[in-house]
Coordinates of N, CA and C in Angstrom, one line a residue:
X704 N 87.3 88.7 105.2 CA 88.5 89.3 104.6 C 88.5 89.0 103.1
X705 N 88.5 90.2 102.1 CA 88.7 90.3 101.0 C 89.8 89.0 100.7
X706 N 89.3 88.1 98.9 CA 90.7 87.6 99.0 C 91.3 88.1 97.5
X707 N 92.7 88.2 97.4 CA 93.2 88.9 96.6 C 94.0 88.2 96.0
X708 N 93.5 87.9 94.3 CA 94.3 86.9 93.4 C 94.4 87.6 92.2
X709 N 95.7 88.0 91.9 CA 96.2 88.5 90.7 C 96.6 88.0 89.5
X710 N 95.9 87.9 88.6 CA 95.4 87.6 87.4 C 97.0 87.1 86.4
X711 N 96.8 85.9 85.6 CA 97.9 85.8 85.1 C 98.3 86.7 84.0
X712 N 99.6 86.8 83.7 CA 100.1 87.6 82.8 C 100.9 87.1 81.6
X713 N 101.2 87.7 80.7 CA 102.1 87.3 79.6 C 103.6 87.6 80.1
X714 N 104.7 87.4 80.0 CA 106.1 87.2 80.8 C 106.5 88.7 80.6
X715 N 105.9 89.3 79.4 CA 106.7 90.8 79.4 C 105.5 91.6 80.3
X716 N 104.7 91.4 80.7 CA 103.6 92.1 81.1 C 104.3 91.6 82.8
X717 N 104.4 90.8 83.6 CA 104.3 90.6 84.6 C 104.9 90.9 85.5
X718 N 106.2 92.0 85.2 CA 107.1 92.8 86.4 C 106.2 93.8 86.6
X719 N 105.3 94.9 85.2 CA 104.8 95.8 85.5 C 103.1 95.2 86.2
X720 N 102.5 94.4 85.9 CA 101.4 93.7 86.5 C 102.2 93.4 88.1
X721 N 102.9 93.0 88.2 CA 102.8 92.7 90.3 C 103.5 93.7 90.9
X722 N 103.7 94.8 89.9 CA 104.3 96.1 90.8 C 103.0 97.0 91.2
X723 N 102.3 96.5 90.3 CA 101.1 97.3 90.8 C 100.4 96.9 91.7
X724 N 100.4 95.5 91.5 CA 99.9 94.9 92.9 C 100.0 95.2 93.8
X725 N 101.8 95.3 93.8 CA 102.5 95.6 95.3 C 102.0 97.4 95.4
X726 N 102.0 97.9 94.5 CA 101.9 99.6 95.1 C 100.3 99.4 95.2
X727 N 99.4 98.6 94.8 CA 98.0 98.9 95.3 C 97.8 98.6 97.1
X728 N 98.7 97.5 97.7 CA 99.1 97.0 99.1 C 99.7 98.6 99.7
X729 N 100.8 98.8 98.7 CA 101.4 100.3 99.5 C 100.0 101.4 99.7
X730 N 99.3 101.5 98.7 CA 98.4 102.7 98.4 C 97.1 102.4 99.9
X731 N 96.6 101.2 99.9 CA 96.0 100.9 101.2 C 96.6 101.4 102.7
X732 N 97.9 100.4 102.6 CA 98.3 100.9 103.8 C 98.4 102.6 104.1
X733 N 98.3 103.3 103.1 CA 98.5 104.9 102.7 C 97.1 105.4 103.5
X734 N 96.3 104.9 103.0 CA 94.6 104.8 103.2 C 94.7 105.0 105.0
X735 N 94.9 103.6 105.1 CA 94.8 103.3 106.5 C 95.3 103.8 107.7
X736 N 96.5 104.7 107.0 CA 97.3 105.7 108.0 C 96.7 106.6 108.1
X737 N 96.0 107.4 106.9 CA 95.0 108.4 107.3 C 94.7 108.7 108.5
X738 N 93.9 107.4 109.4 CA 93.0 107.3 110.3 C 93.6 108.1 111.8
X739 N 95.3 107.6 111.7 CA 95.9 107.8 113.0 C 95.8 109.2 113.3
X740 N 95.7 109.8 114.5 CA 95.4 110.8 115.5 C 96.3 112.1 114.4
X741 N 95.8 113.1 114.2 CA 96.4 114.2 113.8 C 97.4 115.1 114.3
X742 N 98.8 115.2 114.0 CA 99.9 115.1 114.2 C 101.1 114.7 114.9
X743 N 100.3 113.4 114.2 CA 101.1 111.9 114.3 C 102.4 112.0 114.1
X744 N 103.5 112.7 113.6 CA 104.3 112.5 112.8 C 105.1 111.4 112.2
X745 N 105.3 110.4 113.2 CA 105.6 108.7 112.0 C 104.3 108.6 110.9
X746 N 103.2 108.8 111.4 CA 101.9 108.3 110.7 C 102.4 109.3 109.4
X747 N 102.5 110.5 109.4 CA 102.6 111.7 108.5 C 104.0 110.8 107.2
X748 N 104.8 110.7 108.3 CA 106.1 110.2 107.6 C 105.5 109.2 106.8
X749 N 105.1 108.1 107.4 CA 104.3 107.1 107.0 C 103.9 106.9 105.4
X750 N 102.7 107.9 106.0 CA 101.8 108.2 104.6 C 102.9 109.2 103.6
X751 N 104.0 110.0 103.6 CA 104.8 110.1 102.1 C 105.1 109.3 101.8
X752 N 105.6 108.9 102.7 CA 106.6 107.5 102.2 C 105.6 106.3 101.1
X753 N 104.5 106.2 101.6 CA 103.6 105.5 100.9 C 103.1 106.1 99.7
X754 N 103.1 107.2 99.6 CA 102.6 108.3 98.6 C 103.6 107.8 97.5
X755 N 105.2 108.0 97.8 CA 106.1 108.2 96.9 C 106.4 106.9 96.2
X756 N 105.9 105.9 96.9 CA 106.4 104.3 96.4 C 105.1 104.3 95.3
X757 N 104.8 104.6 95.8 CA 103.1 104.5 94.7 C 103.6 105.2 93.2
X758 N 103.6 106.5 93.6 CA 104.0 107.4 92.2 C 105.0 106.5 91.5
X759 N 106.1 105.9 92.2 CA 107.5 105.5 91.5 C 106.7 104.4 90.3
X760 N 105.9 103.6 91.6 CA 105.7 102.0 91.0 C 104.5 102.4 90.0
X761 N 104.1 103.3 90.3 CA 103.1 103.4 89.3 C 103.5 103.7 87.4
X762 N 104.2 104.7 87.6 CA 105.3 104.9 86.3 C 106.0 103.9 85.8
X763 N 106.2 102.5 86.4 CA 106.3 101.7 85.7 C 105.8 100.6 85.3
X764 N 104.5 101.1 85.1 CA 103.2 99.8 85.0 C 102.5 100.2 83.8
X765 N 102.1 98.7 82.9 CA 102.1 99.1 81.7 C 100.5 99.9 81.0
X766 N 100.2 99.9 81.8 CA 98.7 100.5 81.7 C 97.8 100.9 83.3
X767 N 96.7 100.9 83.8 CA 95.8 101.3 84.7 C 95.5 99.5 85.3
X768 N 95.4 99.9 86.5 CA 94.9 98.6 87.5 C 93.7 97.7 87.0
X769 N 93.5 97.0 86.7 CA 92.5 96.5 86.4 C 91.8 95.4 87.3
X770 N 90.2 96.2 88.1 CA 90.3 95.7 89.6 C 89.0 94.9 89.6
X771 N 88.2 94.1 89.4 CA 86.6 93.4 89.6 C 86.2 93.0 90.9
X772 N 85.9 93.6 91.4 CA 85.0 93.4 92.8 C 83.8 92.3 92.5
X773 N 83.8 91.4 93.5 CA 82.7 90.6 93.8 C 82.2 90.8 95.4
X774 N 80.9 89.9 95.6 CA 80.4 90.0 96.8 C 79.4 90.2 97.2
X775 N 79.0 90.6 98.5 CA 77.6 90.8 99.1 C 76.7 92.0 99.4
X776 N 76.3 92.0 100.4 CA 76.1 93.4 100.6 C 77.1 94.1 101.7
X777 N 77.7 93.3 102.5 CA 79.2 94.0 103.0 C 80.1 94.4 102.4
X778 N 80.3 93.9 101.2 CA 81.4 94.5 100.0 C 80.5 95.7 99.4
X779 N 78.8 95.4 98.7 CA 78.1 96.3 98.1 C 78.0 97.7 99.1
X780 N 78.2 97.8 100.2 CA 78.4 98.6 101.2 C 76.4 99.1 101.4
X781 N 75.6 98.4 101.0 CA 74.2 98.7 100.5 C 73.5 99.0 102.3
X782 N 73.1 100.3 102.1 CA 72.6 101.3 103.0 C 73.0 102.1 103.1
X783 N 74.3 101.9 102.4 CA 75.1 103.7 102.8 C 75.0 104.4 101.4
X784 N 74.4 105.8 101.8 CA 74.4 106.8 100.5 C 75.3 106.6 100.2
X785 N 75.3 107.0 98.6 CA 74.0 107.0 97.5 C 74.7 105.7 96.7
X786 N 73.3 105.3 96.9 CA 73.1 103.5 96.5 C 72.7 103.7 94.6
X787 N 73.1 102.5 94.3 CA 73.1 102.8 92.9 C 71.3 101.8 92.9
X788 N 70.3 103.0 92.2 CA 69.1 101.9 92.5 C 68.4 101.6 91.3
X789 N 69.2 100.8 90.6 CA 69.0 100.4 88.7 C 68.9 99.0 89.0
X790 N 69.4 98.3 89.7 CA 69.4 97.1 89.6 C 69.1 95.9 90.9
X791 N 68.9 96.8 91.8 CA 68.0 96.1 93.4 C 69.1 95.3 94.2
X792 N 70.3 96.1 93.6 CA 71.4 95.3 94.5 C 72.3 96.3 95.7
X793 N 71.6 97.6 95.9 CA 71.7 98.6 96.7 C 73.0 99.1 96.6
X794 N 74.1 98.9 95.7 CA 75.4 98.8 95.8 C 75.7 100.3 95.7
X795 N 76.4 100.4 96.7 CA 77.0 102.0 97.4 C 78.0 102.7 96.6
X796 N 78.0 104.1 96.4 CA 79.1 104.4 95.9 C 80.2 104.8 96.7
X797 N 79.9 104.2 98.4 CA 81.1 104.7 99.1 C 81.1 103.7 99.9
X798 N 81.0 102.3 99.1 CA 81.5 101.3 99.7 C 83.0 101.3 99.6
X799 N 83.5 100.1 100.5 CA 85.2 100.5 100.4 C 85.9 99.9 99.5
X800 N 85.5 99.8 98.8 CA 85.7 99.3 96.7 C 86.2 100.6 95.9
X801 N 85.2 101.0 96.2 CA 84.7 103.0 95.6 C 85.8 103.8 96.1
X802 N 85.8 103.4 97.8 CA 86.6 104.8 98.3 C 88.0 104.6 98.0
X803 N 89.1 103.3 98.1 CA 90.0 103.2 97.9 C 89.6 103.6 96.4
X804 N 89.3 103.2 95.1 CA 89.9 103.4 93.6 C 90.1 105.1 93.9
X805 N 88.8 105.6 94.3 CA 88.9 106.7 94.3 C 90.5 107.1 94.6
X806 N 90.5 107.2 95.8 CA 91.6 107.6 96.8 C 93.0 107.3 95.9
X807 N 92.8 105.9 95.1 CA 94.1 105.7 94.8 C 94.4 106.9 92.8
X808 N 93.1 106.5 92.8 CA 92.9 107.6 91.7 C 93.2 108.9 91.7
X809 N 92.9 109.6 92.9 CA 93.2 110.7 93.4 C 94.8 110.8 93.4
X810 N 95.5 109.7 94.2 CA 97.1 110.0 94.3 C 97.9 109.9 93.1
X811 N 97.3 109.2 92.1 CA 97.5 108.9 90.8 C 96.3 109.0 89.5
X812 N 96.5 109.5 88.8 CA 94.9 110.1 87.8 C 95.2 108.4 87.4
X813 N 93.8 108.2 87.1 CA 93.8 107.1 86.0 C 94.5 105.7 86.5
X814 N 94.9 105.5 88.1 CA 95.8 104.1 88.1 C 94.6 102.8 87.8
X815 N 93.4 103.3 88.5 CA 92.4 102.3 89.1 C 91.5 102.2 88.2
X816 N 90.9 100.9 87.2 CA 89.6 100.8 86.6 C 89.1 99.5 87.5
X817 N 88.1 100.4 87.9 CA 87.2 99.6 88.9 C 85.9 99.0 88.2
X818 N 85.9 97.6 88.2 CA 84.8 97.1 87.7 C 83.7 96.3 88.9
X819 N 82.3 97.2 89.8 CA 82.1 96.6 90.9 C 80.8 95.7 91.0
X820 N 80.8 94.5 90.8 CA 79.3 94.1 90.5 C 79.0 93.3 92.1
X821 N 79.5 94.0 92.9 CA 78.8 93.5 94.1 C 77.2 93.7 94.5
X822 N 76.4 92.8 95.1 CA 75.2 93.0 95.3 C 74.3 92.2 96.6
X823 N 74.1 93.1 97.2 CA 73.1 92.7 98.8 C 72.7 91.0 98.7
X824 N 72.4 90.6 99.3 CA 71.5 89.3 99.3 C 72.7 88.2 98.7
X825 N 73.7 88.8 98.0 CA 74.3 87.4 97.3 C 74.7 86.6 98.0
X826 N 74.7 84.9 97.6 CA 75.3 83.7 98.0 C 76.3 83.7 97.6
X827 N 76.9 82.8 97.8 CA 78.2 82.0 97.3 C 77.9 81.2 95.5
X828 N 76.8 80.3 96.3 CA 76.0 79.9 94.7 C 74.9 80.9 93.7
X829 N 74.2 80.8 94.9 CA 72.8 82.3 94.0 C 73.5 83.5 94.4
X830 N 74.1 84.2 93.3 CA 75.0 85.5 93.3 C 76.3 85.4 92.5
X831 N 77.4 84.7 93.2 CA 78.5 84.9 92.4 C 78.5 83.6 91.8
X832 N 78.7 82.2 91.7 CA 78.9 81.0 91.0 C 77.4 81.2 89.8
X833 N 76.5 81.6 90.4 CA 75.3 81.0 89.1 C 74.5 82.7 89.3
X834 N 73.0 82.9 88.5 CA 72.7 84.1 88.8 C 71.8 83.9 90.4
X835 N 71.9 85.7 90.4 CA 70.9 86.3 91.7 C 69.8 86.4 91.0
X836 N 68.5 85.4 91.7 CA 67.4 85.2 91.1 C 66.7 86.6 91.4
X837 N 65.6 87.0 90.8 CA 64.9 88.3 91.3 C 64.4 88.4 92.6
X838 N 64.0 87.3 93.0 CA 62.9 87.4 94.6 C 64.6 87.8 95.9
X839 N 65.8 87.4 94.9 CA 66.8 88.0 95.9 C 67.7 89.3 95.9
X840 N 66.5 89.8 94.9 CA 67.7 91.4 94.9 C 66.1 92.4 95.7
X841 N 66.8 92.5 97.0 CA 66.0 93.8 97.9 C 66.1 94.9 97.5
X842 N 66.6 95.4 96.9 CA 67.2 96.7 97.1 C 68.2 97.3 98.2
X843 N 68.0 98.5 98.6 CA 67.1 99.8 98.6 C 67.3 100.2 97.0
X844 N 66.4 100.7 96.7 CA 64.6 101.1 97.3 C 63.9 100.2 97.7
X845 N 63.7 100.3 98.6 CA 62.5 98.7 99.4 C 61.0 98.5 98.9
X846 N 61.0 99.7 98.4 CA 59.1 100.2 97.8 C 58.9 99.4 96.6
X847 N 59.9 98.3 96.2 CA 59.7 98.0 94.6 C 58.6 96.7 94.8
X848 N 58.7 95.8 95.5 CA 57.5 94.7 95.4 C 58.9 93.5 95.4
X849 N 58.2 92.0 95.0 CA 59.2 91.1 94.7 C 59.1 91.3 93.1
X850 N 60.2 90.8 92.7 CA 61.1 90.9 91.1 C 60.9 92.1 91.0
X851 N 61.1 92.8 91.2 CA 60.9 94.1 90.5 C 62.0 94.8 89.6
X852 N 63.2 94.0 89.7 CA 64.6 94.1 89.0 C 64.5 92.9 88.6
X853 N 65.1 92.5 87.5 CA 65.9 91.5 86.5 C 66.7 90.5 87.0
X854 N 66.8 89.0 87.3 CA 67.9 88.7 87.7 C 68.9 88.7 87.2
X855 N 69.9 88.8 88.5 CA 71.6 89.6 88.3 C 72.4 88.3 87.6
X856 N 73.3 88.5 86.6 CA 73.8 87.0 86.1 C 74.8 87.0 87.0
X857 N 75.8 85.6 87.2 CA 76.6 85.6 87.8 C 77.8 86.1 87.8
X858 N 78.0 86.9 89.5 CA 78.9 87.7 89.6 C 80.5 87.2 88.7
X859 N 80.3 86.0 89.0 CA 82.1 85.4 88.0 C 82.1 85.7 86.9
X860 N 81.1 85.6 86.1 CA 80.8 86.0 84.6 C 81.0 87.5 84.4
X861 N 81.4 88.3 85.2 CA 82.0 89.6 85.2 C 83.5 89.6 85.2
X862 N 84.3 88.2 84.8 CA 85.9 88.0 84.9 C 85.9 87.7 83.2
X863 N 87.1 88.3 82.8 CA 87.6 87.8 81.3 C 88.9 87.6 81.4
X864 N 89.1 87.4 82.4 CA 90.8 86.8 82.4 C 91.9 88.4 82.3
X865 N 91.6 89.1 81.8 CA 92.7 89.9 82.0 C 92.5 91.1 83.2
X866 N 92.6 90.4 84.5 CA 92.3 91.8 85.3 C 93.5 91.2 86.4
X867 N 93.9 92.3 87.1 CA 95.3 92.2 87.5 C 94.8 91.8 88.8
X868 N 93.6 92.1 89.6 CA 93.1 92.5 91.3 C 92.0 91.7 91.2
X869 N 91.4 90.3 91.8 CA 89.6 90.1 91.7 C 89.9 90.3 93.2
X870 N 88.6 90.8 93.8 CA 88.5 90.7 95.5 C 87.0 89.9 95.7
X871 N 86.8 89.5 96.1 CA 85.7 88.8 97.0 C 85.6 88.7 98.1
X872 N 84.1 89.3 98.8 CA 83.8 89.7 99.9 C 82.4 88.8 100.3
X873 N 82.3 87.1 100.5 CA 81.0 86.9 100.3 C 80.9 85.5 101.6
X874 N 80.0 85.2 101.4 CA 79.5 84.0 102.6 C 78.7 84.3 103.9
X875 N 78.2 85.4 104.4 CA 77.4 85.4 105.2 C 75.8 85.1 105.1
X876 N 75.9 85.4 103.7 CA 74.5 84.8 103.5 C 74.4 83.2 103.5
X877 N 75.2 83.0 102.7 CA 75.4 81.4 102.9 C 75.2 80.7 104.0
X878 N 75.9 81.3 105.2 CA 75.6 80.9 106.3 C 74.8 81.0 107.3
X879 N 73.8 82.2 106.6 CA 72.1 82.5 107.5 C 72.7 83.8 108.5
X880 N 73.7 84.7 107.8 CA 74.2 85.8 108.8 C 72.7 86.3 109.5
X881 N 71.9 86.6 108.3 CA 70.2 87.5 109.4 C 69.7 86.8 110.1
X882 N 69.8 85.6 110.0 CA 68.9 84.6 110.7 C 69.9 84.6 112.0
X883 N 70.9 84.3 112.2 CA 72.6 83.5 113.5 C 72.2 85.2 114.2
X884 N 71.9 86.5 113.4 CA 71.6 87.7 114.0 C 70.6 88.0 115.0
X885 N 69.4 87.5 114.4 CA 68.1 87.5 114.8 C 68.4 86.6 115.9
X886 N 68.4 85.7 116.0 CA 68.5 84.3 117.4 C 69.3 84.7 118.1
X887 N 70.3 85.5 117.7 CA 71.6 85.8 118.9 C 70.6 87.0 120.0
X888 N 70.1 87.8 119.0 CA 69.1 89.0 119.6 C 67.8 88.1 120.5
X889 N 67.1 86.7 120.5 CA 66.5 86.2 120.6 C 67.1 85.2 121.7
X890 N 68.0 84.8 122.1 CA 69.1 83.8 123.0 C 69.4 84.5 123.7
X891 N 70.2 85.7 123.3 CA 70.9 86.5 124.3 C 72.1 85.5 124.0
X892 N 73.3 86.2 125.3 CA 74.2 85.7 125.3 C 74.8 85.5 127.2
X893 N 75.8 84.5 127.5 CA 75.7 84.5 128.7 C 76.8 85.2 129.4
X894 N 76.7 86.3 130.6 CA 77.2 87.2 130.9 C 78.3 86.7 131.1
X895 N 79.6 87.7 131.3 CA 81.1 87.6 131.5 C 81.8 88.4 131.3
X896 N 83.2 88.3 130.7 CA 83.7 89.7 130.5 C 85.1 88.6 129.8
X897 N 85.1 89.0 128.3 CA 83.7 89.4 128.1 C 82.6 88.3 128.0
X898 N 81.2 88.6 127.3 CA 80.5 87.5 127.3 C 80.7 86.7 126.2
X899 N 80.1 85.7 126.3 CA 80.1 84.3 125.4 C 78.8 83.8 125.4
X900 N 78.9 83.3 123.7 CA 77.2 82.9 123.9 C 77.0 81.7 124.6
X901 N 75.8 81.9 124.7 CA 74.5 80.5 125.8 C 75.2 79.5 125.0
X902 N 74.7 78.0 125.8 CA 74.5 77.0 124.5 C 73.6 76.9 123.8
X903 N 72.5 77.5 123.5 CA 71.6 77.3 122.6 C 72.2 77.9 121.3
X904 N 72.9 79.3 121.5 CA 73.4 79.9 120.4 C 74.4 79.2 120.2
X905 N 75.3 78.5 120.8 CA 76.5 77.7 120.2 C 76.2 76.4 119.8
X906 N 74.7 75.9 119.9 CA 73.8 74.9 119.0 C 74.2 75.5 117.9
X907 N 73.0 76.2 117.6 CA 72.6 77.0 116.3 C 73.9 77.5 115.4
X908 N 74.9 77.7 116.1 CA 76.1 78.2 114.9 C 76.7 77.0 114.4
X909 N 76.8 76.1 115.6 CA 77.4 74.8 115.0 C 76.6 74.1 113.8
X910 N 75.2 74.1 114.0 CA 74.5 73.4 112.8 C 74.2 74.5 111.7
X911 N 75.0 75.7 111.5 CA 74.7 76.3 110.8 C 76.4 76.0 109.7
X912 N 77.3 76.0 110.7 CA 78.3 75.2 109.9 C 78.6 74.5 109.5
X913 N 77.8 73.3 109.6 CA 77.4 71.7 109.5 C 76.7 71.7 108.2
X914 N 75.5 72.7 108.2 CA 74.8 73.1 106.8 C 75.5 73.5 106.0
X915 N 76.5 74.6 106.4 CA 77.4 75.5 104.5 C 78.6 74.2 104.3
X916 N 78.8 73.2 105.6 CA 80.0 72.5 104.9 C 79.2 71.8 104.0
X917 N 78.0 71.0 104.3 CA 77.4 69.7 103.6 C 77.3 70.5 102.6
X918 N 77.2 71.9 101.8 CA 76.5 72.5 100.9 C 75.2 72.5 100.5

């Protein structure tokens, strides 16, 4: 789960700073109604109703959202067309960073400046606290060799204090997500309904937790 911490403000800045907040919360849930069955009618109601709190709150905010994405490659959304491939961090332009500014950009010109330095492979430490060394930016493109990109500085060092939205999307690498993936596919899991893993896999997650707490 993204976490969402809104940036301090100067005392005249900060009614129009957390109304945006709150209409960027409205503009999601707007998003998210989309999804319901087609002629929904609450869902329809729904979504104006979300439309119009947006426009209101938006009109009184003293400039454009100002939003900095951090994270991994679940935030970088990296495999899904079209990947930005300058910097071997596969980062998507229709990860869901991209589609909400868009979307909220769309109901409003100009609310959203999206600033997104998320990238595949990142840690918690190698990624966002210190830099992504080279031998950890994959891509896509996968054809490049090791280093073949520059390492990435750290994702935090993308903050200057005046942004209204940071999100962070990260720790599966930290905790060996490809590796806890690969062994679960290698253990199996023990039948039921539903199922639950063996104990071997409920070894392996426990000392995998044991490892990110000790750091």
């Amino acid at each position: 789960m993204p976490v969402f911490g809104p940036a301090q403000a100067a005392p005249e800045e900060s009614f129009a700073r957390k109304s945006v907040v709150v209409a960027a919360f409205v503009a999601l849930g707007t998003c998210l109604s989309a999804v319901a069955p087609a002629g929904s009618a609450p869902s329809t109601a729904r979504a104006a109703e979300g439309r119009s709190a947006v426009a209101t709150v938006r009109q009184q905010a003293a400039g454009p959202l100002k939003w900095t994405a951090l994270g991994d490659s679940y935030s970088a959304g990296a495999l899904i067309p079209k990947w930005d491939a300058r910097d071997g961090c596969g980062r998507s332009n229709h990860n869901w960073e991209q589609q909400l500014a868009q979307r909220l950009n769309t109901e409003t010109s100009d609310w959203v400046r999206l600033k997104d330095v998320t990238c595949g492979a990142a840690e918690i430490n190698k990624g966002v606290l210190s830099p992504q060394t080279c031998d950890m930016l994959l891509g896509p493109p996968f054809n490049r060799g090791t280093c073949a990109w520059p390492a990435r500085p750290a994702q935090i060092d993308a903050l200057n204090g005046d942004e209204d939205i940071v999100t962070v999307g990260i720790g599966g690498n930290t905790l060996g997500f490809a590796d806890v993936l690969a062994k679960c596919l290698e253990m199996g899991v023990e039948p039921g309904d539903p199922p639950s893993p063996g104990p071997g896999l409920q070894r392996l997650l426990r000392e995998r937790r044991r490892q990110a707490v000790a750091g």
